[in-house]
Each structure stands twice: as structure tokens, then as C-alpha cells.
PDB file of C-alpha atoms in Angstrom:
ATOM      1  CA  ASP L  24       0.024  -0.033  -0.032  1.00 65.00           C
ATOM      2  CA  ALA L  25       1.321   3.468  -0.805  1.00 65.00           C
ATOM      3  CA  LYS L  26       1.727   5.657   2.198  1.00 87.00           C
ATOM      4  CA  THR L  27       1.117   9.423   2.852  1.00 93.00           C
ATOM      5  CA  THR L  28       3.081  11.722   5.177  1.00 94.00           C
ATOM      6  CA  GLN L  29       1.387  14.771   6.669  1.00 96.00           C
ATOM      7  CA  PRO L  30       2.550  17.213   9.361  1.00 96.00           C
ATOM      8  CA  ASN L  31       1.100  16.386  12.744  1.00 96.00           C
ATOM      9  CA  SER L  32      -0.455  19.681  13.538  1.00 97.00           C
ATOM     10  CA  MET L  33      -1.071  23.190  12.010  1.00 97.00           C
ATOM     11  CA  GLU L  34      -2.619  26.329  13.299  1.00 97.00           C
ATOM     12  CA  SER L  35      -4.478  28.957  11.277  1.00 96.00           C
ATOM     13  CA  ASN L  36      -6.281  32.253  12.138  1.00 96.00           C
ATOM     14  CA  GLU L  37      -9.992  32.404  11.527  1.00 96.00           C
ATOM     15  CA  GLU L  38     -10.897  33.855   8.057  1.00 95.00           C
ATOM     16  CA  GLU L  39      -7.424  33.047   6.632  1.00 96.00           C
ATOM     17  CA  PRO L  40      -6.583  30.445   3.979  1.00 95.00           C
ATOM     18  CA  VAL L  41      -5.025  27.242   5.082  1.00 97.00           C
ATOM     19  CA  HIS L  42      -2.705  25.012   3.070  1.00 98.00           C
ATOM     20  CA  LEU L  43      -2.441  21.431   4.251  1.00 98.00           C
ATOM     21  CA  PRO L  44       0.260  19.553   2.564  1.00 97.00           C
ATOM     22  CA  CYS L  45       0.599  15.727   1.927  1.00 97.00           C
ATOM     23  CA  ASN L  46       3.418  13.759   0.570  1.00 96.00           C
ATOM     24  CA  HIS L  47       2.860  10.496  -1.372  1.00 93.00           C
ATOM     25  CA  SER L  48       6.033   9.645  -3.109  1.00 92.00           C
ATOM     26  CA  THR L  49       5.159   6.057  -3.757  1.00 89.00           C
ATOM     27  CA  ILE L  50       1.793   6.821  -5.415  1.00 89.00           C
ATOM     28  CA  SER L  51       0.886   4.561  -8.392  1.00 85.00           C
ATOM     29  CA  GLY L  52      -0.582   5.646 -11.555  1.00 84.00           C
ATOM     30  CA  THR L  53      -4.156   4.487 -10.566  1.00 81.00           C
ATOM     31  CA  ASP L  54      -4.241   5.879  -6.991  1.00 86.00           C
ATOM     32  CA  TYR L  55      -6.818   8.686  -6.541  1.00 89.00           C
ATOM     33  CA  ILE L  56      -5.830  11.141  -3.817  1.00 92.00           C
ATOM     34  CA  HIS L  57      -8.615  11.652  -1.320  1.00 94.00           C
ATOM     35  CA  TRP L  58      -9.052  14.087   1.595  1.00 96.00           C
ATOM     36  CA  TYR L  59     -11.140  13.450   4.585  1.00 97.00           C
ATOM     37  CA  ARG L  60     -11.611  15.246   7.787  1.00 97.00           C
ATOM     38  CA  GLN L  61     -12.741  13.958  11.246  1.00 97.00           C
ATOM     39  CA  LEU L  62     -14.203  16.343  13.763  1.00 94.00           C
ATOM     40  CA  PRO L  63     -14.237  15.387  17.511  1.00 88.00           C
ATOM     41  CA  SER L  64     -16.370  12.357  18.314  1.00 86.00           C
ATOM     42  CA  GLN L  65     -17.472  11.967  14.711  1.00 92.00           C
ATOM     43  CA  GLY L  66     -16.704   9.513  11.821  1.00 95.00           C
ATOM     44  CA  PRO L  67     -14.458  10.885   8.942  1.00 96.00           C
ATOM     45  CA  GLU L  68     -16.167  13.095   6.435  1.00 95.00           C
ATOM     46  CA  TYR L  69     -15.219  13.308   2.710  1.00 94.00           C
ATOM     47  CA  VAL L  70     -13.817  16.647   1.697  1.00 96.00           C
ATOM     48  CA  ILE L  71     -12.399  16.316  -1.884  1.00 95.00           C
ATOM     49  CA  HIS L  72     -10.584  13.994  -4.274  1.00 93.00           C
ATOM     50  CA  GLY L  73      -8.542  14.040  -7.509  1.00 92.00           C
ATOM     51  CA  LEU L  74      -6.308  12.220  -9.848  1.00 90.00           C
ATOM     52  CA  THR L  75      -4.051  14.444 -11.800  1.00 90.00           C
ATOM     53  CA  SER L  76      -5.738  17.856 -12.075  1.00 88.00           C
ATOM     54  CA  ASN L  77      -6.468  20.551  -9.549  1.00 92.00           C
ATOM     55  CA  VAL L  78     -10.097  20.166  -8.195  1.00 93.00           C
ATOM     56  CA  ASN L  79     -12.428  22.595  -6.588  1.00 94.00           C
ATOM     57  CA  ASN L  80     -15.630  22.042  -4.669  1.00 91.00           C
ATOM     58  CA  ARG L  81     -17.758  24.049  -2.224  1.00 90.00           C
ATOM     59  CA  MET L  82     -15.581  22.857   0.699  1.00 88.00           C
ATOM     60  CA  ALA L  83     -12.009  23.146  -0.554  1.00 95.00           C
ATOM     61  CA  SER L  84      -9.528  23.040  -3.437  1.00 97.00           C
ATOM     62  CA  LEU L  85      -6.980  20.325  -4.068  1.00 97.00           C
ATOM     63  CA  ALA L  86      -3.812  21.174  -5.685  1.00 97.00           C
ATOM     64  CA  ILE L  87      -1.843  18.191  -7.108  1.00 96.00           C
ATOM     65  CA  ALA L  88       1.805  18.310  -8.067  1.00 96.00           C
ATOM     66  CA  GLU L  89       2.712  17.582 -11.622  1.00 94.00           C
ATOM     67  CA  ASP L  90       4.607  14.390 -10.563  1.00 94.00           C
ATOM     68  CA  ARG L  91       1.717  13.455  -8.247  1.00 94.00           C
ATOM     69  CA  LYS L  92       4.149  12.778  -5.454  1.00 95.00           C
ATOM     70  CA  SER L  93       2.558  15.463  -3.251  1.00 96.00           C
ATOM     71  CA  SER L  94      -0.721  17.461  -2.854  1.00 97.00           C
ATOM     72  CA  THR L  95      -2.127  20.330  -0.915  1.00 97.00           C
ATOM     73  CA  LEU L  96      -5.538  20.678   0.509  1.00 98.00           C
ATOM     74  CA  ILE L  97      -6.644  24.400   0.540  1.00 97.00           C
ATOM     75  CA  LEU L  98      -9.227  25.810   2.795  1.00 97.00           C
ATOM     76  CA  HIS L  99      -9.933  29.280   1.430  1.00 94.00           C
ATOM     77  CA  ARG L 100     -11.311  30.887   4.634  1.00 94.00           C
ATOM     78  CA  ALA L 101     -10.875  28.884   7.723  1.00 95.00           C
ATOM     79  CA  THR L 102     -13.621  28.930  10.299  1.00 96.00           C
ATOM     80  CA  LEU L 103     -13.809  27.530  13.812  1.00 95.00           C
ATOM     81  CA  ARG L 104     -15.916  24.701  12.488  1.00 94.00           C
ATOM     82  CA  ASP L 105     -12.996  23.619  10.283  1.00 96.00           C
ATOM     83  CA  ALA L 106     -10.968  22.508  13.360  1.00 96.00           C
ATOM     84  CA  ALA L 107     -10.503  18.816  12.781  1.00 97.00           C
ATOM     85  CA  VAL L 108      -8.084  16.172  11.817  1.00 98.00           C
ATOM     86  CA  TYR L 109      -7.412  16.058   8.132  1.00 98.00           C
ATOM     87  CA  TYR L 110      -6.414  12.931   6.476  1.00 97.00           C
ATOM     88  CA  CYS L 111      -4.848  12.510   3.071  1.00 95.00           C
ATOM     89  CA  ILE L 112      -5.621   9.031   1.705  1.00 92.00           C
ATOM     90  CA  LEU L 113      -4.603   7.157  -1.413  1.00 89.00           C
ATOM     91  CA  ARG L 114      -7.497   5.136  -2.723  1.00 84.00           C
ATOM     92  CA  ASP L 115      -5.881   1.966  -3.860  1.00 78.00           C
ATOM     93  CA  VAL L 116      -7.436  -0.470  -6.318  1.00 71.00           C
ATOM     94  CA  VAL L 117      -6.784  -4.168  -5.405  1.00 70.00           C
ATOM     95  CA  ILE L 118      -6.724  -7.181  -7.860  1.00 62.00           C
ATOM     96  CA  SER L 119     -10.414  -7.869  -7.329  1.00 65.00           C
ATOM     97  CA  GLY L 120     -11.343  -4.443  -8.292  1.00 68.00           C
ATOM     98  CA  THR L 121     -12.227  -3.408  -4.765  1.00 78.00           C
ATOM     99  CA  TYR L 122     -11.159  -0.003  -3.425  1.00 81.00           C
ATOM    100  CA  LYS L 123      -9.103   0.378  -0.226  1.00 84.00           C
ATOM    101  CA  TYR L 124      -8.993   3.608   1.575  1.00 87.00           C
ATOM    102  CA  ILE L 125      -5.705   3.712   3.602  1.00 86.00           C
ATOM    103  CA  PHE L 126      -5.442   6.709   6.129  1.00 91.00           C
ATOM    104  CA  GLY L 127      -2.267   8.625   6.672  1.00 87.00           C
ATOM    105  CA  THR L 128      -1.275   9.883  10.208  1.00 90.00           C
ATOM    106  CA  GLY L 129      -3.416  13.095   9.624  1.00 96.00           C
ATOM    107  CA  THR L 130      -2.937  16.706  10.436  1.00 97.00           C
ATOM    108  CA  ARG L 131      -4.677  18.205  13.429  1.00 97.00           C
ATOM    109  CA  LEU L 132      -5.825  21.798  12.404  1.00 98.00           C
ATOM    110  CA  LYS L 133      -6.374  24.161  15.043  1.00 97.00           C
ATOM    111  CA  VAL L 134      -8.263  27.433  14.069  1.00 97.00           C
ATOM    112  CA  LEU L 135      -7.686  30.460  16.198  1.00 96.00           C
ATOM    113  CA  ALA L 136     -10.352  33.063  16.718  1.00 92.00           C
TER     114      ALA L 136
ATOM    115  CA  ASP D 169     -30.170   9.485   2.179  1.00 66.00           C
ATOM    116  CA  THR D 170     -26.403   9.697   2.379  1.00 71.00           C
ATOM    117  CA  GLU D 171     -26.054   8.186   5.843  1.00 92.00           C
ATOM    118  CA  VAL D 172     -24.230   5.204   7.293  1.00 97.00           C
ATOM    119  CA  THR D 173     -25.990   4.161  10.513  1.00 97.00           C
ATOM    120  CA  GLN D 174     -24.047   2.248  13.120  1.00 98.00           C
ATOM    121  CA  THR D 175     -25.510   0.671  16.334  1.00 97.00           C
ATOM    122  CA  PRO D 176     -24.995   0.742  19.055  1.00 97.00           C
ATOM    123  CA  LYS D 177     -23.184   3.963  19.624  1.00 96.00           C
ATOM    124  CA  HIS D 178     -21.493   2.690  22.801  1.00 97.00           C
ATOM    125  CA  LEU D 179     -20.799  -0.856  23.942  1.00 97.00           C
ATOM    126  CA  VAL D 180     -19.260  -2.240  27.121  1.00 97.00           C
ATOM    127  CA  MET D 181     -18.537  -5.947  27.005  1.00 95.00           C
ATOM    128  CA  GLY D 182     -16.579  -8.565  29.154  1.00 94.00           C
ATOM    129  CA  MET D 183     -13.931 -10.673  27.773  1.00 93.00           C
ATOM    130  CA  THR D 184     -16.159 -13.694  27.788  1.00 92.00           C
ATOM    131  CA  ASN D 185     -19.087 -12.085  26.040  1.00 92.00           C
ATOM    132  CA  LYS D 186     -20.338 -12.233  22.481  1.00 96.00           C
ATOM    133  CA  LYS D 187     -21.772  -9.125  20.877  1.00 97.00           C
ATOM    134  CA  SER D 188     -22.248  -7.692  17.497  1.00 98.00           C
ATOM    135  CA  LEU D 189     -21.888  -4.353  15.830  1.00 98.00           C
ATOM    136  CA  LYS D 190     -24.289  -3.342  13.097  1.00 98.00           C
ATOM    137  CA  CYS D 191     -23.969  -1.007  10.152  1.00 98.00           C
ATOM    138  CA  GLU D 192     -26.646  -0.061   7.583  1.00 98.00           C
ATOM    139  CA  GLN D 193     -26.744   2.098   4.443  1.00 97.00           C
ATOM    140  CA  HIS D 194     -29.327   2.581   1.688  1.00 94.00           C
ATOM    141  CA  MET D 195     -27.229   4.419  -0.946  1.00 92.00           C
ATOM    142  CA  GLY D 196     -27.013   1.226  -3.014  1.00 91.00           C
ATOM    143  CA  HIS D 197     -23.221   1.010  -2.321  1.00 91.00           C
ATOM    144  CA  ARG D 198     -21.879  -2.319  -2.990  1.00 89.00           C
ATOM    145  CA  ALA D 199     -18.608  -2.033  -1.078  1.00 91.00           C
ATOM    146  CA  MET D 200     -18.612  -1.894   2.765  1.00 94.00           C
ATOM    147  CA  TYR D 201     -15.769  -1.610   5.145  1.00 95.00           C
ATOM    148  CA  TRP D 202     -14.885  -1.974   8.851  1.00 97.00           C
ATOM    149  CA  TYR D 203     -12.185   0.282  10.341  1.00 97.00           C
ATOM    150  CA  LYS D 204     -10.699   0.167  13.898  1.00 98.00           C
ATOM    151  CA  GLN D 205      -9.552   3.481  15.428  1.00 97.00           C
ATOM    152  CA  LYS D 206      -7.605   3.844  18.599  1.00 97.00           C
ATOM    153  CA  ALA D 207      -7.490   7.194  20.382  1.00 94.00           C
ATOM    154  CA  LYS D 208      -5.367   9.883  18.564  1.00 92.00           C
ATOM    155  CA  LYS D 209      -4.619   7.386  15.781  1.00 94.00           C
ATOM    156  CA  PRO D 210      -5.951   7.209  12.202  1.00 94.00           C
ATOM    157  CA  PRO D 211      -8.474   4.550  11.271  1.00 95.00           C
ATOM    158  CA  GLU D 212      -6.974   1.182  10.432  1.00 95.00           C
ATOM    159  CA  LEU D 213      -8.714  -0.934   7.622  1.00 94.00           C
ATOM    160  CA  MET D 214      -9.966  -4.280   9.042  1.00 97.00           C
ATOM    161  CA  PHE D 215     -12.376  -5.747   6.369  1.00 95.00           C
ATOM    162  CA  VAL D 216     -13.742  -4.938   2.936  1.00 93.00           C
ATOM    163  CA  TYR D 217     -16.807  -6.427   1.472  1.00 93.00           C
ATOM    164  CA  SER D 218     -17.635  -6.161  -2.254  1.00 90.00           C
ATOM    165  CA  TYR D 219     -20.972  -7.320  -3.499  1.00 90.00           C
ATOM    166  CA  GLU D 220     -21.656  -9.065  -0.197  1.00 93.00           C
ATOM    167  CA  LYS D 221     -18.412 -11.208  -0.449  1.00 92.00           C
ATOM    168  CA  LEU D 222     -15.395 -10.640   1.807  1.00 93.00           C
ATOM    169  CA  SER D 223     -12.764  -9.050  -0.451  1.00 89.00           C
ATOM    170  CA  ILE D 224     -10.070  -8.091   2.032  1.00 87.00           C
ATOM    171  CA  ASN D 225      -9.123  -9.124   5.478  1.00 90.00           C
ATOM    172  CA  GLU D 226      -6.249  -7.250   6.789  1.00 90.00           C
ATOM    173  CA  SER D 227      -4.875  -9.981   8.946  1.00 91.00           C
ATOM    174  CA  VAL D 228      -7.523  -9.308  11.635  1.00 96.00           C
ATOM    175  CA  PRO D 229      -7.711 -11.824  14.587  1.00 96.00           C
ATOM    176  CA  SER D 230     -10.485 -14.417  14.349  1.00 96.00           C
ATOM    177  CA  ARG D 231     -12.137 -13.066  17.500  1.00 97.00           C
ATOM    178  CA  PHE D 232     -13.630 -10.455  14.990  1.00 98.00           C
ATOM    179  CA  SER D 233     -15.914 -12.043  12.643  1.00 97.00           C
ATOM    180  CA  PRO D 234     -17.516  -9.924   9.780  1.00 98.00           C
ATOM    181  CA  GLU D 235     -20.789 -10.735   8.025  1.00 97.00           C
ATOM    182  CA  CYS D 236     -22.671  -9.117   5.148  1.00 96.00           C
ATOM    183  CA  PRO D 237     -26.185 -10.538   5.158  1.00 95.00           C
ATOM    184  CA  ASN D 238     -27.354  -8.298   2.226  1.00 93.00           C
ATOM    185  CA  SER D 239     -26.213  -5.347   0.244  1.00 90.00           C
ATOM    186  CA  SER D 240     -27.521  -2.765   2.852  1.00 96.00           C
ATOM    187  CA  LEU D 241     -26.204  -4.496   6.086  1.00 97.00           C
ATOM    188  CA  LEU D 242     -22.815  -5.160   7.523  1.00 98.00           C
ATOM    189  CA  ASN D 243     -22.178  -6.953  10.974  1.00 98.00           C
ATOM    190  CA  LEU D 244     -19.100  -7.378  12.969  1.00 98.00           C
ATOM    191  CA  HIS D 245     -19.371 -10.228  15.426  1.00 98.00           C
ATOM    192  CA  LEU D 246     -17.151 -10.027  18.554  1.00 97.00           C
ATOM    193  CA  HIS D 247     -16.154 -12.936  20.760  1.00 96.00           C
ATOM    194  CA  ALA D 248     -13.505 -13.333  23.479  1.00 95.00           C
ATOM    195  CA  LEU D 249     -12.102  -9.822  22.934  1.00 95.00           C
ATOM    196  CA  GLN D 250      -9.158  -8.360  25.007  1.00 96.00           C
ATOM    197  CA  PRO D 251      -9.008  -4.984  26.724  1.00 96.00           C
ATOM    198  CA  GLU D 252      -6.667  -3.828  23.917  1.00 96.00           C
ATOM    199  CA  ASP D 253      -9.565  -4.211  21.457  1.00 97.00           C
ATOM    200  CA  SER D 254     -11.199  -1.268  23.030  1.00 97.00           C
ATOM    201  CA  ALA D 255     -11.608   1.384  20.312  1.00 97.00           C
ATOM    202  CA  LEU D 256     -13.854   3.279  17.975  1.00 98.00           C
ATOM    203  CA  TYR D 257     -15.153   0.946  15.275  1.00 98.00           C
ATOM    204  CA  LEU D 258     -16.121   2.666  12.129  1.00 98.00           C
ATOM    205  CA  CYS D 259     -18.147   1.440   9.157  1.00 98.00           C
ATOM    206  CA  ALA D 260     -18.041   2.896   5.703  1.00 96.00           C
ATOM    207  CA  SER D 261     -19.450   2.310   2.381  1.00 94.00           C
ATOM    208  CA  SER D 262     -18.664   3.426  -1.238  1.00 90.00           C
ATOM    209  CA  GLN D 263     -19.665   2.544  -4.734  1.00 85.00           C
ATOM    210  CA  ASP D 264     -17.406  -0.340  -5.964  1.00 71.00           C
ATOM    211  CA  LYS D 265     -16.887   1.203  -9.436  1.00 68.00           C
ATOM    212  CA  GLY D 266     -16.587   4.517 -11.135  1.00 65.00           C
ATOM    213  CA  LEU D 267     -14.786   7.789 -10.533  1.00 63.00           C
ATOM    214  CA  ASN D 268     -16.955   9.305  -7.850  1.00 62.00           C
ATOM    215  CA  THR D 269     -16.042   6.710  -5.210  1.00 76.00           C
ATOM    216  CA  GLU D 270     -15.974   8.736  -2.108  1.00 87.00           C
ATOM    217  CA  ALA D 271     -16.496   6.766   1.050  1.00 91.00           C
ATOM    218  CA  PHE D 272     -19.275   7.554   3.516  1.00 94.00           C
ATOM    219  CA  PHE D 273     -18.494   6.755   7.150  1.00 96.00           C
ATOM    220  CA  GLY D 274     -20.786   6.242  10.050  1.00 97.00           C
ATOM    221  CA  GLN D 275     -20.284   7.813  13.488  1.00 96.00           C
ATOM    222  CA  GLY D 276     -18.832   4.665  14.907  1.00 97.00           C
ATOM    223  CA  THR D 277     -19.395   2.296  17.880  1.00 97.00           C
ATOM    224  CA  ARG D 278     -17.109   3.085  20.886  1.00 97.00           C
ATOM    225  CA  LEU D 279     -16.319  -0.276  22.414  1.00 97.00           C
ATOM    226  CA  THR D 280     -14.991  -0.862  25.765  1.00 97.00           C
ATOM    227  CA  VAL D 281     -13.789  -4.348  26.770  1.00 97.00           C
ATOM    228  CA  VAL D 282     -13.521  -4.929  30.510  1.00 95.00           C
TER     229      VAL D 282
END
């Protein structure tokens, strides 16, 4: 399984952009890059995913390096409700065609009022 | 309905007990997952079911026994657990094919083994 590496923690001021990095140097050509976040006492929640091109949705943007060995989740204006652990995941496809979602260590984001 | 529902939310069991965790989804997803999460650690994959068949077992001890009775339900049967098995158990589901295969997670069952 390809692995991801993330900083343990980051801080941001409210209303400011946040860039959460992820390294995945052993990514394979078929691995999709997914981001999930986990708020306290809740299950993980999908944020965004992509393969090669940068992606935007209502929650965030995902910037993927040209060589796909790293990616950055961008929260455009952090709010207190964005305080969570953010996980960068490589969605792996196994021989049977089933997907595996393997979590990295995650980044704990603290948002300061 | 984009929910994955897990019951019970909390469970305390003795080491000689037999109990089951339940997970249900009605999104038509054909892949379902069990994860184990210890405090301040990321979720660890345990089992994957695809079209009601066990597709992946990540070398999980036999005291954990998964079951997928139909495409909407996933159970995890527990027997003779150890205190170190205390954790948050998360269920997830996703479409098995296609590009938009985000996973949906339940809120988890917090298990305490005494």
C-alpha cells in the first residue's frame, strides 16, 4: 500500500486561507488522492478527491503536483468549524477491483479566533 | 439518504461475552468496510466487502468475525475480546466502481472491553 506523510499539526487564524500538505512519493498511476476530515467524536467526512488535475468544490480546493508525489488541500477561509484532523488518503485498487482507503497519520488543524 | 448508520453508539462488554456491531446504508453502495480507530490514531482498515463477499481481510484476529447478510447491512461479530481491542469501530460504504467513489462513514461504535 502506498503511504502518505502529513505534518502532525497546524494552526491557522480564522478567516485566513489554510494550506495542508501531503507527501505520497510512492503513489501509483491508478491511485486517487482523497482528503477526509474527522471532527471530534465523529466519523471521517469526505472533503475532496482528484487524480491528476487540480479540483475545486464548495468545501475546498485540491492542488496536485505535476509528478503526483505531493498534494495540498486548500481551505480558502478557515472557520472555527474547520478545526479537525485532516487525512490524506490514497484510494488503492486491489486485484479484485475493490477499493481500499488507507489513512495517513493526519494533520490536526487548530483554528484560532 | 447519504447516511451510514451504526448501532450501538456505545458498547461495554466483558472478555467472555459475544456481541455484534451493526452497520446499515441505503445508498446502493456495493462496497462496505470496517475500520478500527484507537485514540489519537488514524482509522485502520480491518475488512472490505464487495458485493456481499469478503474481499479484504487485513490479517484481523479471528475473534472479530464480519458478516454481510445483504447489500445494505454489515455486521461485526465479537467474541472473546481483549481489553486492547477497546476502540472506536467505524463502518463505511462506497460505490465499488466509477470515478466518484468517495467513502461515507458512520459515526462509529465506541467499544470498551472490560
